[in-house]
Coordinates of C-alpha atoms and ligand atoms in Angstrom, one line a residue:
Chain A
M291 CA 217.1 -47.5 58.5
L292 CA 216.7 -44.4 56.5
G293 CA 217.5 -46.4 53.4
L294 CA 214.8 -48.9 54.2
A295 CA 212.3 -46.1 54.8
R296 CA 213.2 -44.6 51.4
T297 CA 212.8 -48.0 49.7
V298 CA 209.4 -48.5 51.3
E299 CA 208.4 -45.0 50.4
R300 CA 209.6 -45.5 46.8
R301 CA 207.7 -48.8 46.6
W302 CA 204.6 -47.2 48.0
S303 CA 204.7 -44.3 45.6
A304 CA 205.3 -46.7 42.8
A305 CA 202.3 -48.8 43.9
V306 CA 199.9 -45.9 44.5
K307 CA 200.2 -43.1 42.0
P308 CA 198.5 -39.9 42.9
D309 CA 195.4 -39.1 40.8
Q310 CA 197.1 -36.3 39.1
E311 CA 199.9 -38.5 37.8
L312 CA 197.3 -40.9 36.3
I313 CA 195.5 -38.0 34.7
D314 CA 198.7 -36.8 33.1
E315 CA 199.3 -40.3 31.8
A316 CA 195.8 -40.6 30.5
L317 CA 196.1 -37.3 28.7
S318 CA 199.3 -38.5 27.1
G319 CA 197.3 -41.4 25.7
Q320 CA 197.8 -44.2 28.2
V321 CA 194.4 -46.0 28.4
G322 CA 195.5 -48.0 31.4
A323 CA 196.0 -44.9 33.5
F324 CA 192.4 -43.8 33.0
A325 CA 191.2 -47.4 33.7
E326 CA 193.2 -47.2 37.0
L327 CA 191.6 -43.9 37.8
A328 CA 188.1 -45.2 37.0
S329 CA 188.7 -48.3 39.2
R330 CA 189.9 -46.1 42.0
H331 CA 186.7 -44.0 42.0
R332 CA 184.2 -46.5 40.8
G333 CA 182.8 -47.4 44.3
S334 CA 181.9 -43.8 45.1
V335 CA 180.4 -43.2 41.7
E336 CA 178.3 -46.4 41.9
R337 CA 177.1 -45.6 45.4
L338 CA 175.9 -42.2 44.3
C339 CA 174.0 -43.5 41.3
Q340 CA 172.4 -46.1 43.4
R341 CA 171.1 -43.5 45.9
F342 CA 169.1 -42.0 43.0
F343 CA 168.0 -45.0 41.0
S344 CA 166.8 -48.4 42.1
D345 CA 167.1 -49.7 38.5
H346 CA 170.6 -51.3 38.6
E347 CA 171.0 -51.3 34.8
L348 CA 170.3 -47.6 34.7
A349 CA 172.7 -47.0 37.5
R350 CA 175.4 -49.0 35.7
D351 CA 174.8 -47.0 32.5
L352 CA 175.1 -43.8 34.4
V353 CA 178.4 -45.0 36.0
Q354 CA 179.8 -45.7 32.6
E355 CA 178.5 -42.5 31.1
S356 CA 180.1 -40.6 34.0
F357 CA 183.5 -42.0 33.3
L358 CA 183.2 -41.4 29.5
K359 CA 182.2 -37.8 30.2
A360 CA 185.1 -37.5 32.6
F361 CA 187.5 -38.8 30.0
A362 CA 186.1 -36.5 27.3
G363 CA 186.5 -33.5 29.6
L364 CA 189.7 -34.5 31.2
K365 CA 191.7 -31.8 29.4
T366 CA 189.5 -29.2 31.3
Y367 CA 190.3 -30.7 34.7
R368 CA 192.4 -28.4 36.9
A369 CA 194.3 -29.7 39.9
E370 CA 193.0 -27.0 42.3
M371 CA 190.2 -29.4 43.1
P372 CA 190.5 -33.1 44.0
F373 CA 189.7 -35.3 41.0
G374 CA 187.0 -37.1 43.1
A375 CA 185.1 -33.9 43.6
W376 CA 185.4 -33.0 39.9
L377 CA 184.1 -36.4 39.0
R378 CA 181.3 -36.2 41.5
A379 CA 180.1 -33.0 39.9
I380 CA 179.8 -34.9 36.6
V381 CA 177.9 -37.7 38.2
I382 CA 175.6 -35.3 40.0
N383 CA 174.7 -33.5 36.8
L384 CA 174.1 -36.8 34.9
C385 CA 171.8 -38.1 37.7
Y386 CA 170.0 -34.8 37.9
D387 CA 169.3 -34.8 34.2
E388 CA 168.1 -38.4 34.4
L389 CA 165.8 -37.6 37.4
R390 CA 164.3 -34.7 35.5
R391 CA 163.6 -37.0 32.6
R392 CA 161.8 -39.7 34.5
R393 CA 160.1 -38.0 37.4
R394 CA 157.1 -39.8 38.8
K395 CA 154.1 -37.9 39.9
P396 CA 153.2 -38.1 43.6
E397 CA 149.7 -39.4 43.0
E398 CA 151.2 -42.4 41.3
L399 CA 152.6 -43.6 44.6
V400 CA 149.4 -43.8 46.6
G401 CA 147.3 -46.9 46.7
D402 CA 149.7 -48.8 44.6
F403 CA 151.6 -50.9 47.2
T404 CA 152.6 -54.5 46.8
E405 CA 151.8 -57.0 49.6
P406 CA 155.4 -57.1 50.8
E407 CA 155.5 -53.3 50.9
L408 CA 152.4 -53.2 53.0
D409 CA 154.0 -55.8 55.3
W410 CA 157.0 -53.6 55.6
M411 CA 154.9 -50.6 56.4
Q412 CA 153.1 -52.5 59.1
L413 CA 156.4 -53.5 60.6
V414 CA 157.6 -49.9 60.6
N415 CA 154.4 -48.9 62.4
T416 CA 154.4 -51.7 65.0
A417 CA 157.9 -53.1 65.6
T418 CA 160.6 -51.8 68.0
P419 CA 163.3 -49.5 66.5
E420 CA 165.8 -52.3 66.7
E421 CA 163.5 -54.8 64.9
I422 CA 162.9 -52.2 62.2
V423 CA 166.7 -51.8 61.5
S424 CA 167.3 -55.5 61.4
A425 CA 164.3 -56.1 59.1
A426 CA 165.3 -53.4 56.7
E427 CA 168.7 -55.0 56.1
E428 CA 167.0 -58.1 54.7
K429 CA 164.1 -56.7 52.9
R430 CA 164.5 -55.7 49.3
H431 CA 161.0 -54.1 49.3
A432 CA 162.1 -51.7 52.1
H433 CA 164.6 -50.4 49.7
D434 CA 162.1 -50.3 46.8
L435 CA 159.5 -48.5 48.9
A436 CA 162.1 -45.9 49.9
H437 CA 162.9 -45.3 46.3
R438 CA 159.2 -45.0 45.4
L439 CA 158.8 -42.4 48.2
L440 CA 161.8 -40.5 47.0
D441 CA 160.5 -40.7 43.5
T442 CA 157.6 -38.4 44.5
L443 CA 160.0 -35.5 45.2
R444 CA 160.8 -33.0 42.6
P445 CA 164.2 -33.6 41.1
D446 CA 165.7 -30.5 42.7
D447 CA 164.5 -31.5 46.1
R448 CA 165.7 -35.0 45.8
M449 CA 169.1 -34.0 44.5
V450 CA 169.7 -31.8 47.5
L451 CA 168.3 -34.3 50.0
V452 CA 170.6 -37.1 48.8
L453 CA 173.7 -35.0 48.5
K454 CA 173.2 -33.4 51.9
D455 CA 171.9 -36.3 54.0
S456 CA 173.5 -39.3 52.3
E457 CA 176.7 -37.9 50.9
D458 CA 177.2 -35.4 53.7
M459 CA 178.0 -32.6 51.2
A460 CA 178.1 -29.0 52.4
V461 CA 175.5 -26.5 51.1
S462 CA 178.3 -24.6 49.3
E463 CA 179.6 -27.8 47.6
I464 CA 176.1 -28.7 46.4
A465 CA 175.6 -25.2 45.1
A466 CA 178.9 -25.3 43.2
A467 CA 178.2 -28.7 41.7
L468 CA 174.8 -27.8 40.5
G469 CA 175.5 -24.2 39.6
W470 CA 172.8 -23.0 42.1
S471 CA 172.8 -20.4 44.8
E472 CA 173.3 -21.6 48.4
A473 CA 169.9 -20.1 49.2
K474 CA 168.3 -22.3 46.6
V475 CA 170.0 -25.4 48.0
K476 CA 168.8 -24.6 51.5
I477 CA 165.2 -24.0 50.4
R478 CA 165.2 -27.2 48.4
A479 CA 166.5 -29.1 51.4
F480 CA 163.9 -27.7 53.7
R481 CA 161.1 -28.4 51.2
A482 CA 162.4 -31.9 50.6
R483 CA 162.4 -32.9 54.2
Q484 CA 159.0 -31.4 54.8
L485 CA 157.4 -33.2 51.8
L486 CA 159.0 -36.4 52.7
R487 CA 157.8 -36.3 56.2
K488 CA 154.3 -35.6 55.0
Q489 CA 154.4 -38.5 52.6
A490 CA 155.8 -40.8 55.2
E491 CA 153.1 -39.8 57.7
R492 CA 150.5 -40.2 55.1
I493 CA 151.4 -43.7 54.1
L494 CA 152.0 -44.9 57.7
S495 CA 148.7 -43.5 58.9
A496 CA 147.0 -45.1 55.9
E497 CA 148.5 -48.4 56.8
R498 CA 147.3 -48.0 60.4
R499 CA 143.8 -47.3 59.3
W500 CA 143.9 -50.3 56.9
A501 CA 145.2 -52.6 59.7
A502 CA 142.5 -51.4 62.1
R503 CA 139.7 -52.5 59.8
Chain B
M204 CA 169.0 -38.1 76.2
N205 CA 166.9 -35.2 74.9
C206 CA 164.9 -34.9 71.7
F207 CA 167.6 -33.0 69.8
E208 CA 170.2 -35.7 70.7
A209 CA 167.9 -38.5 69.8
R210 CA 167.1 -37.1 66.4
R211 CA 170.8 -36.4 65.7
D212 CA 171.4 -40.1 66.4
F213 CA 168.9 -41.5 64.0
R214 CA 171.4 -42.2 61.3
A215 CA 174.0 -43.6 63.7
F216 CA 171.4 -45.9 65.2
W217 CA 170.3 -47.0 61.7
R218 CA 173.9 -47.9 60.8
R219 CA 174.5 -49.5 64.1
E220 CA 177.3 -47.1 64.9
L221 CA 176.1 -46.2 68.4
S222 CA 177.9 -47.6 71.5
A223 CA 175.8 -50.1 73.5
E224 CA 175.2 -47.5 76.2
R225 CA 174.1 -44.8 73.7
R226 CA 171.9 -47.2 71.8
E227 CA 170.1 -48.1 75.1
A228 CA 169.6 -44.4 75.9
F229 CA 168.3 -43.9 72.4
V230 CA 165.8 -46.7 72.5
A231 CA 164.7 -45.7 76.0
H232 CA 164.1 -42.1 74.8
L233 CA 162.0 -43.4 71.9
R234 CA 159.9 -45.5 74.2
E235 CA 159.1 -42.4 76.3
C236 CA 158.8 -39.8 73.6
S237 CA 156.1 -40.3 71.0
G238 CA 157.3 -37.4 68.9
C239 CA 160.8 -38.9 68.4
D240 CA 159.3 -42.4 68.0
G241 CA 157.0 -41.2 65.2
A242 CA 159.9 -39.2 63.6
F243 CA 162.1 -42.3 63.6
R244 CA 159.4 -44.4 61.9
N245 CA 159.1 -41.8 59.2
F246 CA 162.8 -41.8 58.9
A247 CA 162.9 -45.6 58.5
L248 CA 160.8 -45.4 55.4
T249 CA 163.5 -43.7 53.3
A250 CA 166.6 -44.7 55.4
P251 CA 167.1 -47.9 53.3
V252 CA 168.1 -45.7 50.4
L253 CA 169.3 -42.5 52.1
H254 CA 171.1 -43.9 55.1
S255 CA 172.1 -47.5 54.6
E256 CA 175.6 -48.3 53.4
V257 CA 175.1 -49.0 49.7
E258 CA 177.2 -51.9 48.5
P259 CA 178.7 -51.2 45.2
A260 CA 177.7 -53.8 42.7
G261 CA 181.2 -53.8 41.4
H262 CA 180.6 -55.3 38.0
R263 CA 184.0 -56.1 36.5
E264 CA 182.6 -55.8 33.0
D265 CA 181.6 -52.2 33.6
L266 CA 185.2 -51.1 34.0
A267 CA 186.1 -53.2 30.9
R268 CA 183.4 -51.4 28.9
V269 CA 184.8 -48.0 30.1
R270 CA 188.3 -49.1 29.2
E271 CA 187.2 -50.3 25.7
A272 CA 185.3 -47.1 25.0
V273 CA 188.1 -45.0 26.2
A274 CA 190.6 -47.0 24.2
A275 CA 188.5 -46.5 21.1
R276 CA 188.8 -42.7 21.6
R277 CA 192.5 -42.6 22.4
P278 CA 193.7 -41.7 18.9
A279 CA 192.2 -38.3 19.4
M280 CA 194.8 -37.7 22.1
A281 CA 198.6 -37.8 21.9
Y282 CA 199.7 -41.0 20.2
R283 CA 203.3 -41.6 19.2
T284 CA 204.4 -44.7 17.3
S285 CA 206.7 -45.5 14.3
A286 CA 205.1 -45.3 10.9
P287 CA 204.8 -49.0 9.9
R288 CA 203.7 -49.9 13.4
R289 CA 201.2 -47.1 13.3
Q290 CA 199.8 -48.4 10.0
W291 CA 199.4 -51.9 11.4
L292 CA 198.0 -50.5 14.7
S293 CA 195.5 -48.3 12.9
M294 CA 194.3 -51.3 10.9
S295 CA 193.9 -53.4 14.0
A296 CA 192.4 -50.5 15.9
A297 CA 189.9 -50.0 13.1
A298 CA 189.0 -53.6 13.3
A299 CA 188.7 -53.5 17.1
M300 CA 186.6 -50.3 16.9
V301 CA 184.2 -52.0 14.5
L302 CA 184.0 -54.9 16.9
I303 CA 183.5 -52.7 20.0
A304 CA 181.0 -50.5 18.2
G305 CA 179.1 -53.7 17.3
I306 CA 179.1 -54.9 20.8
M307 CA 178.1 -51.5 22.2
A308 CA 175.3 -51.1 19.6
A309 CA 174.0 -54.5 20.6
Y310 CA 174.3 -53.6 24.3
L311 CA 172.6 -50.2 23.8
S312 CA 169.8 -51.8 21.8
I313 CA 168.9 -54.2 24.7
S314 CA 169.2 -51.6 27.5
E315 CA 167.5 -48.3 27.7
P316 CA 169.7 -45.5 26.5
V317 CA 170.7 -43.0 29.2
G318 CA 168.2 -40.2 29.1
N319 CA 168.3 -37.5 26.6
L320 CA 172.0 -37.2 27.3
N321 CA 172.9 -36.1 23.8
D322 CA 170.5 -33.1 24.0
V323 CA 172.2 -32.0 27.1
L324 CA 175.7 -32.7 25.8
S325 CA 175.1 -30.9 22.6
Q326 CA 174.7 -27.6 24.5
S327 CA 178.4 -27.3 24.9
E328 CA 181.4 -27.1 22.6
P329 CA 183.2 -30.3 21.8
Q330 CA 186.6 -30.6 23.6
V331 CA 187.7 -34.0 22.3
E332 CA 187.4 -35.0 18.7
P333 CA 185.0 -37.9 18.5
V334 CA 186.7 -41.0 17.1
V335 CA 184.1 -43.7 17.3
E336 CA 180.5 -42.6 17.9
L337 CA 179.9 -45.3 20.6
F338 CA 177.7 -43.0 22.7
G339 CA 176.9 -40.3 20.2
P340 CA 178.9 -37.1 19.9
V341 CA 181.6 -36.8 22.5
T342 CA 181.4 -33.5 24.3
P343 CA 182.2 -32.6 27.9
V344 CA 179.7 -32.0 30.7
A345 CA 177.9 -28.7 30.4
R346 CA 179.8 -27.3 33.4
V347 CA 183.1 -29.0 33.0
D348 CA 184.4 -26.4 30.6
Q349 CA 183.7 -23.5 33.0
G350 CA 186.6 -23.9 35.4
N351 CA 186.7 -27.2 37.3
G352 CA 183.3 -28.6 36.4
F353 CA 181.7 -26.0 38.7
A354 CA 179.7 -23.1 37.6
E355 CA 179.8 -19.9 39.6
Ligands
LIG128 ZN1 162.0 -36.9 71.9

């Protein structure tokens, strides 16, 4: 029985190597080890990039760039921190740089809605909560409009909002990843929510006025 | 259900994670409370990005690209082979690198390059010798070299 347990354990450990083992192998020149590491963490890296950018090609480029940077800096990785958290810090900084590069001005958002976006806004104004949730799952423009709204935030504010609300990161984790103080993270989170609420109220009330004409 | 509880449940409701009983209480509260109802409608505008489960696109070729680019840089790291084999490998590696560099150059010319990454990257010291300049100079993330990728 014990023998069987040991065999199972051996097989299991042979099948799933810890990240650190793969990192050591990658550092000794085994490309396959880094590919395995990348494949293991790809999902979370992709998800994070997609929370920031609706452009899939850009998100894909950022995913790739993240892994290349991780590979280039692998020698500096220290095992006190999980590899996933270290990698996430790289992704966060890449996305942050990209957000700063391409920020849209708030005024570009207003009065520039497509017909399907207006339909979606009308639905959000008038449907029941359950209908809204069901409709959002099918509507690509619900997703696009959400990105456009988030595009109006300052990069700092948007970073914090996504990391805190979507990724459930603690204030201290966000502060460490971005090299900010915790106070700055809290202020940005507060400001982001406030601005977003204002923007949302603004466009929903504009839609109501438009519908009432 | 009170307002605090209702607002705490926004995300769980959005993701359909509430029990039937809790969902009913949530919907009933929103029907009665215009403040929470309005807040939920505001929430719904950004929830498709902030709170929906994002399906990773999972492009197989993305990983293949990472693998190729990493393979092209491998000689900068530990690399042990016998001399004649090494010579043969270096010739085929050089040919492969030229091929990969060509593919990547073509790829990069049709897709937007990622930001001003090189400007950012050039702010820190190189840690790995660049082998093939697929993505410009290879240097680590600005904060990677200060401890574990985290600045103080
Ligand atoms: Zn309420």
